Coordinates of C-alpha atoms in Angstrom, one line a residue:
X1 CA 139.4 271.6 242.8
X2 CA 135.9 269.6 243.1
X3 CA 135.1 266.8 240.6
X4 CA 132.1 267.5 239.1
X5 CA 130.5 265.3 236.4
X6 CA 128.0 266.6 233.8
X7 CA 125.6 263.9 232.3
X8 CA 124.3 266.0 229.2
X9 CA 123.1 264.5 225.7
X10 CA 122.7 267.8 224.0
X11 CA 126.0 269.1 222.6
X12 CA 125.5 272.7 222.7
X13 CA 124.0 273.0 226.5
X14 CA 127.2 270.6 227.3
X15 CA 130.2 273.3 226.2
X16 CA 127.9 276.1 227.8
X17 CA 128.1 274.0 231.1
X18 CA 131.5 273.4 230.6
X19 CA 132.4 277.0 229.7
X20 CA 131.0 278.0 232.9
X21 CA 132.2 275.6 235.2
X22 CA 135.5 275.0 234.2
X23 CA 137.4 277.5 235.9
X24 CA 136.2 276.7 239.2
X25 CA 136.0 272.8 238.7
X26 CA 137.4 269.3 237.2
X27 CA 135.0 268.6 234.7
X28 CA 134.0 265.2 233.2
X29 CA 131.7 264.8 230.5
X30 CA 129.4 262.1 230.1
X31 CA 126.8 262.2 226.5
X32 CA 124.8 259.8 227.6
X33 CA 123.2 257.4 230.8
X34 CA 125.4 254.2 230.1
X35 CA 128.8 256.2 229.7
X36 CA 127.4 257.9 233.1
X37 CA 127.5 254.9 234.8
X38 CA 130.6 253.9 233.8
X39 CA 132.5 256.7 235.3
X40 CA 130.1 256.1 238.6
X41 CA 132.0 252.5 238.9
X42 CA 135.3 253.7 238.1
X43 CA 135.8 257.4 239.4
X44 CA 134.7 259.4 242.6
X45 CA 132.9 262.5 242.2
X46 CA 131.6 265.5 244.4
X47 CA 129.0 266.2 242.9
X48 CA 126.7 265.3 239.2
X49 CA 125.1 267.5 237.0
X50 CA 122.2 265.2 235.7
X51 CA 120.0 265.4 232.7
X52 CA 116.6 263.5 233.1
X53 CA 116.5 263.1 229.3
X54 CA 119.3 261.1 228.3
X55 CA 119.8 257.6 225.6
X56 CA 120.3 254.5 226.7
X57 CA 119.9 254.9 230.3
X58 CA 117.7 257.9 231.1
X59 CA 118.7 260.1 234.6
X60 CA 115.8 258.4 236.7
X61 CA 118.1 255.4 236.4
X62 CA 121.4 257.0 237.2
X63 CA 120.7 258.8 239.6
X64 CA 119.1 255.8 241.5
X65 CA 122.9 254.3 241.2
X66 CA 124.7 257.5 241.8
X67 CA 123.0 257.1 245.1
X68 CA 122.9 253.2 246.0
X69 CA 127.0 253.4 245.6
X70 CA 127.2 256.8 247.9
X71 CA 126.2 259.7 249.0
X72 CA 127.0 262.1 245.8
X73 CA 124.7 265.5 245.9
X74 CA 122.9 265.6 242.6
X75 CA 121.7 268.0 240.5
X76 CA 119.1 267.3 237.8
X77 CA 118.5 269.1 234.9
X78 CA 115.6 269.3 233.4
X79 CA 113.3 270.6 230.0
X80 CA 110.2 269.8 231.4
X81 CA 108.2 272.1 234.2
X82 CA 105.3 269.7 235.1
X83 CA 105.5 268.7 239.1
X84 CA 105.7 264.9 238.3
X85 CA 109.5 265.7 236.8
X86 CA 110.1 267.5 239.9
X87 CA 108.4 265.4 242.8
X88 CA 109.8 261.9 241.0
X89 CA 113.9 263.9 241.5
X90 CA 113.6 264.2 244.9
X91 CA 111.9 261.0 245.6
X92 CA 114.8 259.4 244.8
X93 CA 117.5 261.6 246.5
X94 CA 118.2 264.3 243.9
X95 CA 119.2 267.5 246.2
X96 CA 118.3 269.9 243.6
X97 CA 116.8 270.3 240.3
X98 CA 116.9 273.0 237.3
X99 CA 114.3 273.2 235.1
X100 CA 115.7 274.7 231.3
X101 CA 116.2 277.5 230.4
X102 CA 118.2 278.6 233.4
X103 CA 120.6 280.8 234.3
X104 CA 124.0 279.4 234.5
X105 CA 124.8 282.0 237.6
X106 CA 121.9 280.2 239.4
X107 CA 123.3 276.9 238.9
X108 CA 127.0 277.9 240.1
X109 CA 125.4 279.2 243.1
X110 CA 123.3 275.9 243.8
X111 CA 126.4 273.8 243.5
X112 CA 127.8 276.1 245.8
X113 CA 125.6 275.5 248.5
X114 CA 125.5 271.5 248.2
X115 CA 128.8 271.4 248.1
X116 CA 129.6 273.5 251.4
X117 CA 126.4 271.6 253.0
X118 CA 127.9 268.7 252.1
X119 CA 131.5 269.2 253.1
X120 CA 130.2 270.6 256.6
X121 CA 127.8 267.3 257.0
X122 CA 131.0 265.2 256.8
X123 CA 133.4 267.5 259.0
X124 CA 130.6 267.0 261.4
X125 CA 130.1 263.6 261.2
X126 CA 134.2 262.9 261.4
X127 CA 134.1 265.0 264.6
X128 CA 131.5 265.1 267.1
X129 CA 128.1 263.4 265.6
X130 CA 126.2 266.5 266.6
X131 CA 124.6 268.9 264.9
X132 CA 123.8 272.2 266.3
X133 CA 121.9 275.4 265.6
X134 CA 121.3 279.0 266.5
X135 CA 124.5 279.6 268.2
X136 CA 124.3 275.4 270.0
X137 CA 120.4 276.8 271.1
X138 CA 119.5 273.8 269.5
X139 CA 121.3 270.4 269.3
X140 CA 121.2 267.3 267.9
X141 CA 123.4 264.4 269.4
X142 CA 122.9 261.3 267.0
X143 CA 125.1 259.1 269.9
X144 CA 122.7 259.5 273.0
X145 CA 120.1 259.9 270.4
X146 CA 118.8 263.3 272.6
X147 CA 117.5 266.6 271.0
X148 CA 118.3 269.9 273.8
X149 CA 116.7 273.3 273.2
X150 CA 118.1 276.2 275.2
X151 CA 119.8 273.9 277.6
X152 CA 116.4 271.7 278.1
X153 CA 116.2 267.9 277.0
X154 CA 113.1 267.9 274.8
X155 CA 111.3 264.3 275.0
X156 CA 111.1 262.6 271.2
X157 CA 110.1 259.3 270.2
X158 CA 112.9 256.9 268.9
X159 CA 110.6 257.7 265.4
X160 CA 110.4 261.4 266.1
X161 CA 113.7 261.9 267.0
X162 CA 115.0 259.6 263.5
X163 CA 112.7 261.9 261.3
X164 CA 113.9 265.4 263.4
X165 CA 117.5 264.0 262.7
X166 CA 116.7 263.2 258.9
X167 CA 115.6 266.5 258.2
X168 CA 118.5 268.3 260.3
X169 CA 121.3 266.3 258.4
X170 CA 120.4 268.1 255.4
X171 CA 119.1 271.7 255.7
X172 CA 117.1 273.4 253.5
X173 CA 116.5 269.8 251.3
X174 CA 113.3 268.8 250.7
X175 CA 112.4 265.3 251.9
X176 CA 109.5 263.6 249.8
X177 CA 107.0 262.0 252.3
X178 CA 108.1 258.4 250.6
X179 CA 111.8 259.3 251.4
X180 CA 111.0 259.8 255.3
X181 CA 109.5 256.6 255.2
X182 CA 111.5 254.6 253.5
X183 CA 114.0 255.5 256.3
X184 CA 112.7 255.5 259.0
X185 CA 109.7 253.2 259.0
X186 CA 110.1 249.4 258.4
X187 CA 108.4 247.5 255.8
X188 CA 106.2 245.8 257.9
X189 CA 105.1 249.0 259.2
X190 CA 102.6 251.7 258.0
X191 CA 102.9 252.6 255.0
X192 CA 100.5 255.5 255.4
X193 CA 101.8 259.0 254.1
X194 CA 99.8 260.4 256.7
X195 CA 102.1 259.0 259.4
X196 CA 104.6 261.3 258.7
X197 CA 102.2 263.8 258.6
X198 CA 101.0 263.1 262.2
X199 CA 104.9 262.6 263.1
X200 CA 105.8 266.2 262.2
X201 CA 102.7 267.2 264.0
X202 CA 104.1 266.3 267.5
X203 CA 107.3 267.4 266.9
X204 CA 106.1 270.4 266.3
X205 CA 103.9 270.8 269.6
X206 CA 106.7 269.2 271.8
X207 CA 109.3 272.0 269.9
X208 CA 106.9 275.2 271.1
X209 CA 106.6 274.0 274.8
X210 CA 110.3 274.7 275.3
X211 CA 110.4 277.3 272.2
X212 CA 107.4 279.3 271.2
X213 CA 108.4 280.9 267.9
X214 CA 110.4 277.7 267.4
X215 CA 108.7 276.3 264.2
X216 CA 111.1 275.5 261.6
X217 CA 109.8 272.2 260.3
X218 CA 108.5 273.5 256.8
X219 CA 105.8 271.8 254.5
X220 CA 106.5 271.8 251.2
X221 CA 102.8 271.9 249.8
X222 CA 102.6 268.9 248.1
X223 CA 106.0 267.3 248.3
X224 CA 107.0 267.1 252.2
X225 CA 109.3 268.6 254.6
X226 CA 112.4 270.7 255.2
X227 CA 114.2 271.8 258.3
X228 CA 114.2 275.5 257.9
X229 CA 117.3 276.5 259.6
X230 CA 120.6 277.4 259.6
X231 CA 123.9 275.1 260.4
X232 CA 125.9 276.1 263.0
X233 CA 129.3 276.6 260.8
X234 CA 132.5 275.1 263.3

């Protein structure tokens, strides 16, 4: 069974997560951001329930740690529906957020789907460091760094190729603007939001000259982007 830990100060939303979770997972409880953190440094988990609003140490702050240790999907719970809650998540990694009420079948069939994306990102990675789509139509290789659509090499930018790689390693996430920059650009260079902008724009041409309904590069209105495809399943 999966580890999951549930970071959640109210008592009565806690059991309810509990009740349902239980008989598919190992469930830890953690009432509030500092005893969260704890278990971070001592235990390995597979995945964290995360309320934003916790004492002590709010879930801004642990999550930020949940994700500077490893790569643990996450996610967030919370009461709030404004976009800042929502935008602020995935700008620091969260995979997923629930805003309360919600129902508890929705949230079993989120941590689902991280968890089988997850698993199948690191089979891939301990295997072949590919990634492939629509039947090996289209395929990443991270190695020689090359991106082939229907058996044709399809000319990317070191940049291009980083952000097209980004996006693929996670299907169906949402990747802030900020977060594609913060990996892929330097410090010293631009800083613009734009550039990603302009990034995904040539991506996007260079994709339709060897696949004309290939367009599966998604804005996110607002937030950013997200490879709208599905995973090859080996």
């Amino acid at each position: 069974m999966k580890n999951i830990l549930i970071v959640e100060d109210e008592e009565y939303m806690l059991n309810l997560l509990k009740i349902h979770l239980s008989d598919e997972y190992n469930i830890t409880e953690a009432k509030d951001g500092q005893i969260a953190l704890e278990y971070i440094e001592n235990q390995v988990f597979d995945l964290v329930v995360l309320d934003i609003m916790l004492p002590h140490v709010d879930g801004w702050t642990v999550c930020e740690r949940i994700l500077k240790k490893g790569d643990t999907p996450i996610i967030m719970l919370t009461a709030r529906s404004e976009l800042y809650d929502k935008v602020k998540g995935l700008e620091l990694g969260a995979d997923d957020y629930l805003i309360k009420p919600f129902e508890f079948e929705e949230l079993k069939a989120r941590i689902k789907a991280l968890l089988r994306r997850y698993d199948h990102i690191q089979k891939r990675d301990e295997s072949n460091n590919q990634i492939k789509f629509l039947n090996g139509r289209f395929l990443i290789d991270n190695e020689s760094r090359q991106l082939t659509v229907n058996n044709q090499l399809v000319e990317l930018t070191a940049k291009e190729f980083s952000l097209l790689a980004l996006l693929a390693s996670q299907p169906q996430r949402v990747f802030t603007r900020e977060i594609l920059l913060d990996n892929i650009w330097e410090m010293y260079e631009s800083r613009d939001l734009r550039t990603v902008d302009t990034h995904v724009k040539n991506i996007r041409i260079k994709l339709k000259k060897v696949e004309k309904e290939m367009n599966f590069i998604k804005t996110v209105w607002g937030i950013g982007y997200k490879l709208n495809i599905q995973e090859d399943i080996q």
